[in-house]
Coordinates of C-alpha atoms in Angstrom, one line a residue:
X163 CA -20.6 -22.8 38.4
X164 CA -23.3 -20.5 36.9
X165 CA -21.2 -17.5 37.6
X166 CA -18.2 -19.2 36.0
X167 CA -20.2 -20.0 32.9
X168 CA -21.5 -16.5 32.7
X169 CA -18.0 -15.2 32.8
X170 CA -16.8 -17.6 30.1
X171 CA -19.7 -16.6 27.9
X172 CA -19.1 -12.9 28.5
X173 CA -15.4 -13.3 27.6
X174 CA -16.3 -15.2 24.5
X175 CA -18.8 -12.6 23.3
X176 CA -16.5 -9.7 24.1
X177 CA -13.6 -11.3 22.2
X178 CA -15.8 -11.9 19.2
X179 CA -17.1 -8.3 19.3
X180 CA -13.5 -7.0 19.6
X181 CA -12.5 -8.9 16.5
X182 CA -15.5 -7.5 14.6
X183 CA -14.8 -3.9 15.6
X184 CA -11.2 -3.7 14.7
X185 CA -11.5 -5.5 11.4
X186 CA -9.4 -8.6 12.4
X187 CA -10.4 -12.0 11.3
X188 CA -9.4 -15.6 11.8
X189 CA -9.2 -16.6 8.1
X190 CA -9.3 -20.4 7.5
X191 CA -8.2 -22.8 4.8
X192 CA -11.9 -23.5 4.1
X193 CA -12.6 -19.8 3.4
X194 CA -9.5 -19.6 1.2
X195 CA -10.8 -22.4 -0.9
X196 CA -14.2 -20.8 -1.1
X197 CA -12.6 -17.6 -2.3
X198 CA -11.6 -19.4 -5.5
X199 CA -15.2 -19.8 -6.4
X200 CA -16.2 -16.2 -5.7
X201 CA -13.8 -13.9 -7.5
X202 CA -14.2 -10.3 -6.2
X203 CA -14.1 -7.1 -8.3
X204 CA -10.3 -6.7 -7.9
X205 CA -8.9 -3.7 -9.7
X206 CA -5.4 -3.3 -11.2
X207 CA -3.4 -0.1 -10.7
X208 CA 0.0 1.1 -12.0
X209 CA 2.4 2.7 -9.5
X210 CA 4.6 4.9 -11.6
X211 CA 7.8 4.0 -9.8
X212 CA 7.8 0.9 -12.1
X213 CA 8.9 3.2 -15.0
X214 CA 10.7 5.8 -12.9
X215 CA 14.0 5.3 -14.7
X216 CA 12.5 6.3 -18.0
X217 CA 12.2 9.8 -16.6
X218 CA 8.7 10.5 -18.1
X219 CA 6.4 13.3 -17.0
X220 CA 3.1 12.6 -15.3
X221 CA 1.1 13.1 -18.5
X222 CA 3.2 10.4 -20.3
X223 CA 2.8 8.1 -17.3
X224 CA -1.0 8.5 -17.4
X225 CA -1.0 7.7 -21.1
X226 CA 1.1 4.6 -20.6
X227 CA -1.1 3.3 -17.7
X228 CA -4.2 3.8 -19.9
X229 CA -2.7 2.2 -23.0
X230 CA -1.5 -0.8 -21.0
X231 CA -5.1 -1.4 -19.8
X232 CA -4.9 -0.6 -16.1
X233 CA -8.0 0.5 -14.1
X234 CA -6.1 3.0 -12.0
X235 CA -2.9 4.9 -11.5
X236 CA -0.8 5.5 -8.4
X237 CA 1.4 8.6 -9.0
X238 CA 4.1 10.1 -6.9
X239 CA 3.3 13.5 -5.3
X240 CA 6.6 14.9 -6.5
X241 CA 5.4 14.4 -10.1
X242 CA 2.1 16.1 -9.4
X243 CA 4.1 19.0 -7.9
X244 CA 6.3 19.2 -10.9
X245 CA 3.3 19.4 -13.1
X246 CA 1.8 22.2 -11.1
X247 CA 5.1 24.1 -10.9
X248 CA 5.3 24.0 -14.7
X249 CA 2.2 26.3 -14.7
X250 CA -0.3 23.6 -15.8
X251 CA -3.7 23.0 -14.3
X252 CA -4.2 20.2 -11.9
X253 CA -7.9 20.2 -12.8
X254 CA -6.9 19.5 -16.4
X255 CA -4.6 16.7 -15.3
X256 CA -7.5 15.2 -13.3
X257 CA -9.7 15.4 -16.4
X258 CA -7.0 13.7 -18.5
X259 CA -6.8 10.9 -16.0
X260 CA -10.5 10.4 -15.9
X261 CA -11.0 10.7 -19.7
X262 CA -8.3 8.0 -20.0
X263 CA -10.6 5.6 -18.1
X264 CA -8.3 5.6 -15.0
X265 CA -8.9 6.3 -11.4
X266 CA -6.3 7.8 -9.0
X267 CA -6.4 4.9 -6.6
X268 CA -3.6 6.2 -4.3
X269 CA -0.5 8.3 -4.4
X270 CA 3.0 8.2 -2.9
X271 CA 4.2 10.9 -0.5
X272 CA 6.7 11.1 2.3
X273 CA 5.4 13.5 5.0
X274 CA 7.1 12.9 8.4
X275 CA 3.9 12.5 10.5
X276 CA 5.4 9.8 12.7
X277 CA 8.6 11.4 14.1
X278 CA 9.3 12.0 17.8
X279 CA 10.3 15.7 17.4
X280 CA 7.1 17.7 18.0
X281 CA 8.1 20.6 15.7
X282 CA 9.1 18.2 12.9
X283 CA 5.9 16.2 13.3
X284 CA 3.8 19.4 13.1
X285 CA 5.7 20.3 9.9
X286 CA 5.1 16.8 8.7
X287 CA 1.3 17.2 9.1
X288 CA 1.5 20.5 7.2
X289 CA 3.4 18.7 4.5
X290 CA 0.7 16.0 4.4
X291 CA -2.0 18.7 4.0
X292 CA -0.2 20.1 1.0
X293 CA 0.3 16.7 -0.5
X294 CA -3.4 15.9 0.1
X295 CA -4.5 19.1 -1.5
X296 CA -2.5 18.4 -4.7
X297 CA -3.9 14.9 -4.8
X298 CA -7.5 16.0 -4.2
X299 CA -7.2 18.4 -7.2
X300 CA -6.6 15.5 -9.6
X301 CA -9.4 13.3 -8.1
X302 CA -7.4 11.2 -5.7
X303 CA -8.8 9.9 -2.4
X304 CA -6.0 7.9 -0.8
X305 CA -2.3 8.5 0.0
X306 CA 0.4 6.2 1.3
X307 CA 1.5 7.0 4.9
X308 CA 4.9 5.3 5.4
X309 CA 7.2 5.7 8.5
X310 CA 9.2 8.4 6.7
X311 CA 11.7 10.0 9.1
X312 CA 11.6 7.0 11.5
X313 CA 13.4 4.4 9.4
X314 CA 16.5 4.6 11.6
X315 CA 17.0 5.4 15.2
X316 CA 15.0 4.2 18.2
X317 CA 12.0 1.9 18.1
X318 CA 8.9 4.0 18.7
X319 CA 6.1 3.1 21.1
X320 CA 3.3 1.7 19.0
X321 CA 0.6 3.4 21.1
X322 CA 2.3 6.7 20.5
X323 CA 2.5 5.9 16.8
X324 CA -1.2 5.1 16.8
X325 CA -2.0 8.6 18.3
X326 CA 0.1 10.2 15.6
X327 CA -1.6 8.2 12.9
X328 CA -4.9 9.3 14.3
X329 CA -3.8 12.9 13.9
X330 CA -2.8 12.2 10.3
X331 CA -6.2 10.6 9.7
X332 CA -7.9 13.7 11.0
X333 CA -5.9 15.8 8.6
X334 CA -7.1 13.5 5.9
X335 CA -10.7 13.7 7.0
X336 CA -10.6 17.5 6.4
X337 CA -9.0 17.1 3.0
X338 CA -11.2 14.2 1.8
X339 CA -8.1 11.9 1.6
X340 CA -7.5 8.6 3.5
X341 CA -3.8 8.0 4.6
X342 CA -3.0 4.3 4.3
X343 CA -0.5 3.1 6.9
X344 CA 2.3 1.7 4.8
X345 CA 4.5 -1.2 5.9
X346 CA 8.2 -0.7 5.1
X347 CA 10.2 -3.9 5.6
X348 CA 13.6 -2.1 5.7
X349 CA 12.5 0.4 8.4
X350 CA 13.2 0.2 12.1
X351 CA 9.5 1.2 12.6
X352 CA 6.4 -0.3 11.0
X353 CA 8.4 -3.1 9.4
X354 CA 6.2 -6.0 10.6
X355 CA 2.6 -6.9 9.7
X356 CA 1.7 -7.1 13.4
X357 CA 3.1 -3.6 14.1
X358 CA 1.0 -2.1 11.3
X359 CA -2.1 -4.0 12.4
X360 CA -1.7 -2.8 16.0
X361 CA -1.4 0.8 14.9
X362 CA -4.5 0.5 12.7
X363 CA -6.5 -1.0 15.6
X364 CA -5.3 1.5 18.2
X365 CA -5.6 4.6 16.0
X366 CA -9.3 4.5 16.9
X367 CA -10.5 6.1 13.7
X368 CA -13.1 4.9 11.1
X369 CA -10.7 5.6 8.2
X370 CA -7.7 3.6 9.6
X371 CA -6.4 1.2 7.1
X372 CA -3.1 -0.3 5.9
X373 CA -1.1 -0.7 2.8
X374 CA 0.9 -4.0 2.7
X375 CA 3.4 -4.9 0.0
X376 CA 4.6 -8.3 -1.1
X377 CA 8.3 -7.4 -1.0
X378 CA 8.1 -5.4 2.3
X379 CA 6.3 -8.2 4.1
X380 CA 9.2 -10.5 3.2
X381 CA 11.9 -8.0 3.8
X382 CA 10.6 -7.1 7.3
X383 CA 10.6 -10.7 8.4
X384 CA 6.8 -11.3 8.7
X385 CA 5.3 -14.5 7.5
X386 CA 2.5 -14.2 4.9
X387 CA 0.3 -16.4 7.1
X388 CA -0.1 -13.3 9.3
X389 CA -2.5 -12.0 6.7
X390 CA -5.1 -14.6 7.9
X391 CA -5.6 -12.4 11.0
X392 CA -6.2 -9.2 9.0
X393 CA -9.5 -8.3 7.4
X394 CA -9.3 -7.5 3.7
X395 CA -11.6 -4.6 4.3
X396 CA -8.8 -2.6 5.9
X397 CA -6.6 -3.0 2.9
X398 CA -7.9 -0.8 0.1
X399 CA -4.6 -1.0 -1.9
X400 CA -2.0 -3.8 -1.8
X401 CA 1.4 -3.2 -3.5
X402 CA 2.0 -6.1 -5.8
X403 CA 5.4 -7.5 -6.9
X404 CA 7.6 -10.5 -6.3
X405 CA 11.1 -11.3 -5.1
X406 CA 13.8 -13.8 -6.1
X407 CA 15.3 -16.4 -3.8
X408 CA 18.7 -14.7 -4.1
X409 CA 19.8 -12.3 -2.7
X410 CA 18.7 -13.5 0.8
X411 CA 16.3 -11.5 2.9
X412 CA 19.0 -9.6 4.9
X413 CA 20.7 -8.4 1.7
X414 CA 17.7 -7.9 -0.7
X415 CA 16.7 -4.4 -1.5
X416 CA 14.0 -2.6 -3.7
X417 CA 16.0 -3.0 -6.9
X418 CA 15.5 -6.8 -6.7
X419 CA 11.8 -6.7 -7.0
X420 CA 10.4 -8.6 -10.1
X421 CA 7.1 -9.0 -11.9
X422 CA 4.5 -11.1 -10.0
X423 CA 5.1 -14.7 -10.7
X424 CA 8.7 -14.3 -11.7
X425 CA 9.9 -14.8 -8.1
X426 CA 9.4 -17.1 -5.1
X427 CA 6.7 -15.2 -3.1
X428 CA 3.7 -17.4 -2.1
X429 CA 1.4 -15.3 -4.2
X430 CA -1.3 -18.0 -4.7
X431 CA -1.9 -18.6 -1.1
X432 CA -1.5 -14.9 -0.2
X433 CA -4.2 -13.9 -2.8
X434 CA -6.5 -16.6 -1.6
X435 CA -6.1 -15.5 2.0
X436 CA -6.7 -11.9 1.2
X437 CA -9.9 -12.6 -0.8
X438 CA -11.2 -15.0 1.8
X439 CA -10.9 -12.3 4.3
X440 CA -12.9 -9.8 2.3
X441 CA -10.3 -8.1 0.1
X442 CA -11.9 -6.6 -3.0
X443 CA -9.6 -3.6 -3.5
X444 CA -6.7 -2.7 -5.7
X445 CA -3.5 -4.5 -6.6
X446 CA -1.0 -1.8 -7.5
X447 CA 2.2 -2.9 -9.4
X448 CA 5.1 -1.2 -7.6
X449 CA 8.6 -2.1 -8.8
X450 CA 12.0 -0.4 -8.7
X451 CA 14.0 -2.7 -10.9
X452 CA 16.7 -0.9 -12.9
X453 CA 16.6 -3.6 -15.6
X454 CA 12.9 -2.7 -16.3
X455 CA 13.9 1.0 -16.5
X456 CA 16.1 0.1 -19.5
X457 CA 13.1 -1.2 -21.4
X458 CA 10.3 0.5 -23.3
X459 CA 7.9 1.9 -20.6
X460 CA 4.7 0.7 -22.3
X461 CA 6.1 -2.9 -22.7
X462 CA 7.0 -3.0 -19.0
X463 CA 3.5 -1.7 -18.0
X464 CA 1.8 -4.3 -20.2
X465 CA 3.9 -7.2 -18.9
X466 CA 3.3 -6.2 -15.3
X467 CA -0.4 -6.1 -15.8
X468 CA -0.5 -9.4 -17.6
X469 CA 1.5 -11.0 -14.8
X470 CA -0.6 -9.5 -12.0
X471 CA -3.7 -10.8 -13.7
X472 CA -2.2 -14.2 -14.3
X473 CA -1.3 -14.5 -10.6
X474 CA -4.8 -13.6 -9.5
X475 CA -6.4 -16.0 -12.0
X476 CA -4.1 -18.8 -10.9
X477 CA -5.1 -18.2 -7.2
X478 CA -8.9 -17.7 -7.8
X479 CA -9.5 -19.8 -10.8

């Protein structure tokens, strides 16, 4: 009996230690309620895809994010490259962003670090290095790492994906940039919260983290309750948006995303869960709605920020 108890105690302790090490948690309803009383220092960021259709340059996008009142900006690497190719200084761009009171919270790139083909994967890591260099020159420290190149075709072994993510994280360590494993709900690979969480855990790297997205969680088929098992500390940036009841999940696409609070996503409980589990990072507004692209860019940015803040205030009080 003594040996049995010792074994049970050991299993209990090792299980608790494992949860602590990998950043998973068992978030509870009690913790969620407590979160309402302790509002964290959440920051608000503007992903420039939200005004992509207005076809502005990155300087104009920076100015709009600042005028709208955001804390940070999440540009696309392609826009940074365009700026550099025009002969302008990335150092000057970084100064413009900082002088505007903004922080480069993240950036959007599409390096194919995850693919099976070894040569393409090596090229993908070189692509990631170039993207990270551009980002570092304007003061950025994080970049999205979606499953680009593996959205179709076979389902990849998640342990292999974890090794490849580890390799990408090592590239990031050298560049001073953290790649955030991004969930893509429409993709064959990394379309579920559980898949992304497993890769973050098995990557075995201190910088491993994830970038969830309201729309992509829904599109991929995961339930938002799964966030209860994920520490907020491994989510530095969360893409914020909403989705309507129609079209249904199997037919919805990026263009249907709407402002937070204008759809049917369970934002209140989602935000409470995140905060209860330690999230104190960045909500970044990411939309691809062509109706918003027809409007004045500054008005869209302001409305998006107002509705993000309203969703957080409703959740946390």
